[in-house]
Short mmCIF file of C-alpha atoms and ligand atoms in Angstrom, two decimals:
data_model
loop_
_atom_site.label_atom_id
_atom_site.label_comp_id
_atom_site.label_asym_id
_atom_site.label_seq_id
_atom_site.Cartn_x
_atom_site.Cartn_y
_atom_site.Cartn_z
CA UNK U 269 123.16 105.86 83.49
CA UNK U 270 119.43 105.19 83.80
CA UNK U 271 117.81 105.43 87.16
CA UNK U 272 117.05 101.89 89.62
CA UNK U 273 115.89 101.73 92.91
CA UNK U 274 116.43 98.11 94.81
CA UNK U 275 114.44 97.07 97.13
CA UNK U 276 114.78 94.58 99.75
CA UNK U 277 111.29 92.36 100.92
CA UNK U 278 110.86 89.34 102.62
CA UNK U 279 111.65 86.25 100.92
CA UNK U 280 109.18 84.36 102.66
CA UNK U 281 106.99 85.05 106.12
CA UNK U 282 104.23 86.80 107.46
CA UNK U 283 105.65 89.47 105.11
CA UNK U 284 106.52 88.08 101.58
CA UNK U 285 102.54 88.41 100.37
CA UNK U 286 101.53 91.55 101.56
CA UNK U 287 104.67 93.58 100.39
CA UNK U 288 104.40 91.23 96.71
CA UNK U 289 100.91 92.65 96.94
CA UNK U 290 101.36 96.40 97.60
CA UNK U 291 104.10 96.77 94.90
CA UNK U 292 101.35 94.57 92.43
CA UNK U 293 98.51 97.26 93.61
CA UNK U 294 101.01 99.74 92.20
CA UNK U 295 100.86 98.99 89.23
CA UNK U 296 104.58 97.05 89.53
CA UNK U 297 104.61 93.79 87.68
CA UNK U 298 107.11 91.37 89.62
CA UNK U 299 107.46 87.64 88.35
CA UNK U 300 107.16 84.98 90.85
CA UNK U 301 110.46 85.33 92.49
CA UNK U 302 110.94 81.50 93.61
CA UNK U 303 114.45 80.54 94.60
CA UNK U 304 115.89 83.73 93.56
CA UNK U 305 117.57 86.10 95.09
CA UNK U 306 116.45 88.87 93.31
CA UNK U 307 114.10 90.13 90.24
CA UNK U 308 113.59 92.97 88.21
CA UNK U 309 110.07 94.59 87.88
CA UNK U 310 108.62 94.71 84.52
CA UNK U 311 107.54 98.36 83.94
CA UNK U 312 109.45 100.12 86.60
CA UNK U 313 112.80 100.65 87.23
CA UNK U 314 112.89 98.57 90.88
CA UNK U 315 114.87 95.38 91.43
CA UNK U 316 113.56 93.80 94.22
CA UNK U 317 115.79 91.45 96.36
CA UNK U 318 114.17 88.64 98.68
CA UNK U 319 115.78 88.37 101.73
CA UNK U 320 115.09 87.06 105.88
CA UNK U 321 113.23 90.05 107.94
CA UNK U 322 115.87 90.30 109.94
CA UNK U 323 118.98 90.96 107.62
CA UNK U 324 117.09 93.89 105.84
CA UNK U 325 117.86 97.13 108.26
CA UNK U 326 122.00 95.89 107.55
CA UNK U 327 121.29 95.76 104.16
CA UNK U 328 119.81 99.34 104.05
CA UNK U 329 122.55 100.89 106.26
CA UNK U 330 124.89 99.45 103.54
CA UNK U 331 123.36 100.73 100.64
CA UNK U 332 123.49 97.40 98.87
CA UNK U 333 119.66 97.93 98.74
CA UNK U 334 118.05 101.32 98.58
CA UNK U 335 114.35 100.59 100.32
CA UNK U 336 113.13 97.78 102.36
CA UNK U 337 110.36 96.50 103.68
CA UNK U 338 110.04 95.47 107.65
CA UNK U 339 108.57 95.38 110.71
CA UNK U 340 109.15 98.02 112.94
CA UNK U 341 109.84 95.56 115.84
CA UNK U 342 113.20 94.49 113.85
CA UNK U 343 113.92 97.96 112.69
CA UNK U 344 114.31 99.18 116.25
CA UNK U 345 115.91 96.29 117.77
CA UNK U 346 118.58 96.33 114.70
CA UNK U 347 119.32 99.76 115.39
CA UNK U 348 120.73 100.96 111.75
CA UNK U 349 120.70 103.86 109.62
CA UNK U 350 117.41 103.21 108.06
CA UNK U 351 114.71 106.27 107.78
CA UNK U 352 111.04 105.42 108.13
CA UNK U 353 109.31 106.70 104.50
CA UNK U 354 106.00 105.32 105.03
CA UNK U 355 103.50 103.21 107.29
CA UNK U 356 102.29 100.47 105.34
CA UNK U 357 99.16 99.17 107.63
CA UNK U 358 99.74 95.58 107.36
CA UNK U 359 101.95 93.05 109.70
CA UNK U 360 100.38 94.56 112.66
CA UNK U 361 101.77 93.00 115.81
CA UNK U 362 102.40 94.19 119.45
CA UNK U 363 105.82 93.51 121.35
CA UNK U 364 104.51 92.14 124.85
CA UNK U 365 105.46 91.23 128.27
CA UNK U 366 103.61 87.83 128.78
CA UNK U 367 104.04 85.57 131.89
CA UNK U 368 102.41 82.58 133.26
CA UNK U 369 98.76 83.21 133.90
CA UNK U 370 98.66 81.63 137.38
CA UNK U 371 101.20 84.55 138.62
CA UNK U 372 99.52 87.71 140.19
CA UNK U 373 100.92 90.55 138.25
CA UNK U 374 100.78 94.08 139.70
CA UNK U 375 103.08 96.34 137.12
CA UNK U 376 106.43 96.10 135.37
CA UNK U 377 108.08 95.97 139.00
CA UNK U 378 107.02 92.35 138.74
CA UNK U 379 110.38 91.66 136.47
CA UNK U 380 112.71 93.43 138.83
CA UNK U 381 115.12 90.73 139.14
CA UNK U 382 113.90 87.85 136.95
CA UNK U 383 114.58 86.30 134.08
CA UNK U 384 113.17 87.15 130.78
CA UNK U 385 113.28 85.12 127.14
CA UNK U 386 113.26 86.98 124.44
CA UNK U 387 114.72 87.51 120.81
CA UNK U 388 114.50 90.93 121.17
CA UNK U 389 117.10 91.64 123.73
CA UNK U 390 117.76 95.22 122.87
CA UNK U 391 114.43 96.38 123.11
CA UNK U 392 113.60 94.67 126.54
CA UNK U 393 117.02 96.02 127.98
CA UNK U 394 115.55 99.40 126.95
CA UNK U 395 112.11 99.19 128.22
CA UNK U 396 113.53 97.75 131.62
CA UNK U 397 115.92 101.20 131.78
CA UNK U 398 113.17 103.31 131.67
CA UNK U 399 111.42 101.63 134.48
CA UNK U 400 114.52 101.03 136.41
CA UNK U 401 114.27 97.85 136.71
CA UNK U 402 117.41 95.35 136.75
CA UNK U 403 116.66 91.59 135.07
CA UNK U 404 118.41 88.99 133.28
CA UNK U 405 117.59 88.33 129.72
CA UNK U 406 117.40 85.37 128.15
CA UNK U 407 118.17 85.47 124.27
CA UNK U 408 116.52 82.79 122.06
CA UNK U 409 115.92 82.70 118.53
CA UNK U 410 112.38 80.72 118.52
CA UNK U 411 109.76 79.36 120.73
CA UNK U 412 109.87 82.14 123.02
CA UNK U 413 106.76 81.15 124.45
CA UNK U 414 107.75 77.69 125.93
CA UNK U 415 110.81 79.20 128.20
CA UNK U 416 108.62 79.33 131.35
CA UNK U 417 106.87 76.18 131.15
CA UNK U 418 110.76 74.37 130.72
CA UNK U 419 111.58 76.64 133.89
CA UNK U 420 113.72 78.76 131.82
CA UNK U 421 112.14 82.38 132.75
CA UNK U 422 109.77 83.79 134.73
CA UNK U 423 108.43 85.82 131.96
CA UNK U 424 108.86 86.34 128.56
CA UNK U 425 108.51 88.98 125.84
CA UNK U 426 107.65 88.24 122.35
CA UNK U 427 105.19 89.26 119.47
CA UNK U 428 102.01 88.49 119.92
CA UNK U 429 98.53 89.27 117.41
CA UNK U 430 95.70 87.24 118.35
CA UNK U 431 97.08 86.30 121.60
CA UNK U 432 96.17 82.50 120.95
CA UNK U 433 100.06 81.09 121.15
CA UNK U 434 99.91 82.78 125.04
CA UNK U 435 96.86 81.37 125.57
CA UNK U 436 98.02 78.09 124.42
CA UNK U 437 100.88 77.96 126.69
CA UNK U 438 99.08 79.03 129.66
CA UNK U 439 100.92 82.57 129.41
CA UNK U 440 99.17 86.41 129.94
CA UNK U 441 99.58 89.10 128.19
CA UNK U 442 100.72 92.16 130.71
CA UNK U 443 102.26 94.90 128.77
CA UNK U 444 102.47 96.08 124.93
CA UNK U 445 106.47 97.23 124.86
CA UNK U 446 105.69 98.40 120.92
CA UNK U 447 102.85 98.43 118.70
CA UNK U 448 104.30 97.73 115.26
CA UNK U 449 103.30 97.10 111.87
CA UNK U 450 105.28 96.89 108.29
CA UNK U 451 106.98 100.13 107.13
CA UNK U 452 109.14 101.23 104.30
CA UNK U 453 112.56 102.30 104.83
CA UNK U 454 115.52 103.86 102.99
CA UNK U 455 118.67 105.36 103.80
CA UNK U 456 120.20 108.11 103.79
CA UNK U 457 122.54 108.62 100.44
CA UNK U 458 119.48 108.53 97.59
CA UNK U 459 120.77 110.24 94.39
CA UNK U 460 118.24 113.28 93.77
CA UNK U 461 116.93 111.04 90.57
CA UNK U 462 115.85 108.18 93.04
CA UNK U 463 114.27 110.30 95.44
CA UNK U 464 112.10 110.83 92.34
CA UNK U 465 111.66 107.77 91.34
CA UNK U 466 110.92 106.87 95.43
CA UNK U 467 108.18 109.92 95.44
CA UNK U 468 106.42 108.69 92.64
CA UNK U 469 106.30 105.25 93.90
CA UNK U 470 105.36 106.93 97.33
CA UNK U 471 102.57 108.39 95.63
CA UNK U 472 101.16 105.03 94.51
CA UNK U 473 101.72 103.79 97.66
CA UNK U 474 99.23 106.34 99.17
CA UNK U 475 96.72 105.98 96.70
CA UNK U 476 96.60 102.09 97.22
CA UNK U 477 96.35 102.79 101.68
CA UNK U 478 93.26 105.24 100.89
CA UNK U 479 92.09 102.92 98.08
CA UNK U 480 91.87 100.20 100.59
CA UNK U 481 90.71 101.72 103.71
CA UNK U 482 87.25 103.36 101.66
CA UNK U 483 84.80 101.73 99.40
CA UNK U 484 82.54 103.03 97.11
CA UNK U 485 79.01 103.38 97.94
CA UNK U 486 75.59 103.37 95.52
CA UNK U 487 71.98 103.03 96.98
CA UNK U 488 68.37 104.27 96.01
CA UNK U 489 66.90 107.09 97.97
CA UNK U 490 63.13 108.70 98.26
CA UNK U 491 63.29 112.00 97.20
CA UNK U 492 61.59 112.85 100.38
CA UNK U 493 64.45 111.92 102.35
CA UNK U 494 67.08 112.37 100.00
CA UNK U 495 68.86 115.37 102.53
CA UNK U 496 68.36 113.45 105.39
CA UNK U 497 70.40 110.57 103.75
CA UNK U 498 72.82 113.14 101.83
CA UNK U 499 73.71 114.29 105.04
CA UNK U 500 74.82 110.88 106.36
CA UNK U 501 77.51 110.71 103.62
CA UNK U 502 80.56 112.48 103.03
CA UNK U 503 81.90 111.76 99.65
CA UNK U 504 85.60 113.45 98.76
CA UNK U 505 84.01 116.67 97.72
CA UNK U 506 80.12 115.52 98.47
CA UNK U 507 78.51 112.74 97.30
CA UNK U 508 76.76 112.19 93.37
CA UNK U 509 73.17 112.50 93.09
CA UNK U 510 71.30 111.07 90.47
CA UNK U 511 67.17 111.01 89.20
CA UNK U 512 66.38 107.59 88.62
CA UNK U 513 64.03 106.36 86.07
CA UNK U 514 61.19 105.90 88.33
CA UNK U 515 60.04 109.14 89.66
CA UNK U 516 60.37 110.05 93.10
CA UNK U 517 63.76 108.27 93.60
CA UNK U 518 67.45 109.35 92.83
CA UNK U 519 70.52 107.23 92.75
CA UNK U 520 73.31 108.79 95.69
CA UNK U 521 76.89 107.65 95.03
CA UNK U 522 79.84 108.58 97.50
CA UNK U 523 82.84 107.07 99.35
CA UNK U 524 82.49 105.93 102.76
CA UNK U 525 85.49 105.14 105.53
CA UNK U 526 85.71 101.30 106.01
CA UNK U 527 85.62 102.35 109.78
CA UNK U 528 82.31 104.14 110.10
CA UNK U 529 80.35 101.63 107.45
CA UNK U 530 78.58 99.31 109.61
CA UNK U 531 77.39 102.18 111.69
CA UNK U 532 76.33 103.84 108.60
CA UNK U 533 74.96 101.59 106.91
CA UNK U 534 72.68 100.68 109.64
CA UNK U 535 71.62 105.11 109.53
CA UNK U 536 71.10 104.82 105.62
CA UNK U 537 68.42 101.93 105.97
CA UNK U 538 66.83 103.98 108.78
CA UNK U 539 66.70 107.11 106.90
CA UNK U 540 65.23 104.54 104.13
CA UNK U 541 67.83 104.14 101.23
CA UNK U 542 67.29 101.15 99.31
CA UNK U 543 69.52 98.63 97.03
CA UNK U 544 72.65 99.80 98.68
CA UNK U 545 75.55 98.09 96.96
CA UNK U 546 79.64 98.73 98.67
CA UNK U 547 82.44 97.78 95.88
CA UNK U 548 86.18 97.54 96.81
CA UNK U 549 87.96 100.73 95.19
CA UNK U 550 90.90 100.53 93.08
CA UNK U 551 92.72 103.51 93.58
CA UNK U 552 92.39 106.57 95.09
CA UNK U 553 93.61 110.03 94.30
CA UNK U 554 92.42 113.30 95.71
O1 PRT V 1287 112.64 83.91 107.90
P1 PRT V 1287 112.52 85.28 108.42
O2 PRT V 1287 113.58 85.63 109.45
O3 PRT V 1287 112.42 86.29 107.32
O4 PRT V 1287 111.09 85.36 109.14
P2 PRT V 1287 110.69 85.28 110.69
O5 PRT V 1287 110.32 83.89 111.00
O6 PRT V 1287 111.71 85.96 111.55
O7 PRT V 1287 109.44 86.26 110.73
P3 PRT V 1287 107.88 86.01 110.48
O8 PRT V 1287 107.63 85.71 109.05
O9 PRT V 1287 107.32 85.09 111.51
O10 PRT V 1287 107.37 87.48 110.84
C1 PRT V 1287 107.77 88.58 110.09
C2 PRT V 1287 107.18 89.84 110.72
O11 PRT V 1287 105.75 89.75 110.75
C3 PRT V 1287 107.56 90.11 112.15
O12 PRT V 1287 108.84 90.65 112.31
C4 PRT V 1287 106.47 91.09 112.56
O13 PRT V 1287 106.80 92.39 112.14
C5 PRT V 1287 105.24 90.60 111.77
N1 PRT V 1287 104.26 89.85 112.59
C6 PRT V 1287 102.93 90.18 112.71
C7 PRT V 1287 104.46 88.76 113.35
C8 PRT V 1287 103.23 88.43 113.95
N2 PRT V 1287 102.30 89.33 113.52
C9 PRT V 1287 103.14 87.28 114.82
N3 PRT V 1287 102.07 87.00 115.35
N4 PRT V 1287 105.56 88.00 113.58
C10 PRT V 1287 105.47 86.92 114.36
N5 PRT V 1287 104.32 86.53 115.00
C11 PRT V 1287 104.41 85.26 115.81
C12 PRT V 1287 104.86 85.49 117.26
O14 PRT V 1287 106.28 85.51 117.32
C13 PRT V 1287 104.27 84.30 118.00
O15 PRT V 1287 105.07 83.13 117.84
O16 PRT V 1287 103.15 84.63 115.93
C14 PRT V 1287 102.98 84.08 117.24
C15 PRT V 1287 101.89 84.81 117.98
O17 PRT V 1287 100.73 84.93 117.20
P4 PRT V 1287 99.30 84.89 117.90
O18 PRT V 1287 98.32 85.21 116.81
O19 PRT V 1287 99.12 83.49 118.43
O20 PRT V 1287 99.28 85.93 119.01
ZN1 ZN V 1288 113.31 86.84 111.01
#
């Protein structure tokens, strides 16, 4: 019987283009998957169903699918057997404690007692237990944010990124509950030939994160301050140098962290590199 791993995405949301993407970054050819329910990748042995967010921890703890993409706000309020096989660095959210901006907040003792909204019930009743605090909550499925302006709760807790939908409704944010972002999950039962097949797709996965948090960097450098501006780089092993044509110069080529580049870029010119040119990177793999 030949090998398959299925895997369960979003079928459309916040997270439909950014998992399509990742899988595409591997190398994993998936045809628009429009109205369907599922498709199966060209050159790779992965079926990937599309299905809601919220239905995809159940799904894993079945083992009708055998990976699935989600946030890791519904894989903790769902609360099934699904293991956490990698971060993915995209979807990034925070699961806050908002309430109306005119109120004077002085700590999570503030919701002793009130009323929260929410459509993440579980996760509130939790966070509440380990402050020891006693309120009602409020289960809704959307809108969250328009429960205290109807006089519906005193506060509310919901997902929040820019923070422009509090704003909006005259809300503050007071506490992050959870930071959470997309991850990939399995469970538990993988044959020993699809934990293969997983670990090689793992692999790719990796490659693509570093890939897209560096970028490859080329500039000109004097000679006379070539170590100077050496030493501002780090490169995987250390960075390329090359003469140029025109003596006196060399070409330096290295990899920089997407984190520290404005900061270094702003050293290189200092230290007087010239021509500097960043390009996205592909892949990576060290
Ligand atoms: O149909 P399906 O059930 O699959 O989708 P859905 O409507 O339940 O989910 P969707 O597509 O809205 O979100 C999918 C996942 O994206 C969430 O479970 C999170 O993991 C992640 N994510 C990241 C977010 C946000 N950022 C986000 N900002 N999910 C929702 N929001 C909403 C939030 O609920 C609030 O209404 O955006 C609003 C706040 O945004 P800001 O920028 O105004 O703060
Ligand atoms: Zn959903």
């Amino acid at each position: 019987m030949s090998v398959n791993l299925k895997i369960a995405i979003q079928k459309s949301g916040r997270l439909h283009d950014d998992s399509i993407s990742l899988l595409k970054d591997c190398g994993i050819d998936i045809k628009n998957g429009v109205n369907r329910l599922m498709v199966e990748a060209e050159n790779f042995p992965l079926s990937v169903f599309f299905l809601r967010d919220d239905d995809i921890p159940q799904y894993v703890e079945d083992k009708v699918v055998d990976l699935g993409i989600v946030g890791e706000n519904v894989l903790f309020e769902k609360q099934k057997d699904a293991v956490v096989v990698e971060k993915l660095g995209f979807g990034k959210c925070r699961l806050s404690v908002a309430v109306p901006k005119v109120e004077e907040y002085t700590g999570p003792a503030f919701l002793n007692h009130k009323t929260i909204a929410t459509s993440y019930p579980v996760l509130v009743q939790h966070y509440l237990q380990q402050h020891q605090l006693t309120a009602e909550i409020h289960e809704i499925s959307g809108s969250v944010e328009i429960a205290p302006g109807i006089g519906l709760s005193d506060a509310i807790v919901d997902l929040v990124s820019s923070g422009s939908t509090l704003f909006m409704n005259g809300l503050k944010e007071v506490e992050v509950i959870l930071k959470s972002e997309a991850v990939m999950v399995k469970h538990q039962d993988l044959h020993p030939a699809q934990q293969q097949l997983l670990d090689k797709l793992l692999f790719r996965i990796r490659s693509v994160k570093k890939a897209r948090k560096n970028k490859y960097i080329l500039l000109n450098a004097p000679n006379h301050n070539l170590e100077n501006i050496v030493a501002l780089l780090p490169g995987i092993k250390s960075p390329t140098v090359l003469p140029l044509a025109q003596s006196g110069w060399s070409s330096v080529h290295s990899v920089v962290n997407e984190n520290d580049f404005w900061d270094l870029i702003e050293k290189l010119k200092i230290a007087g590199a010239e021509g500097i040119l960043v390009v996205p990177i592909e892949k990576m793999i060290v």
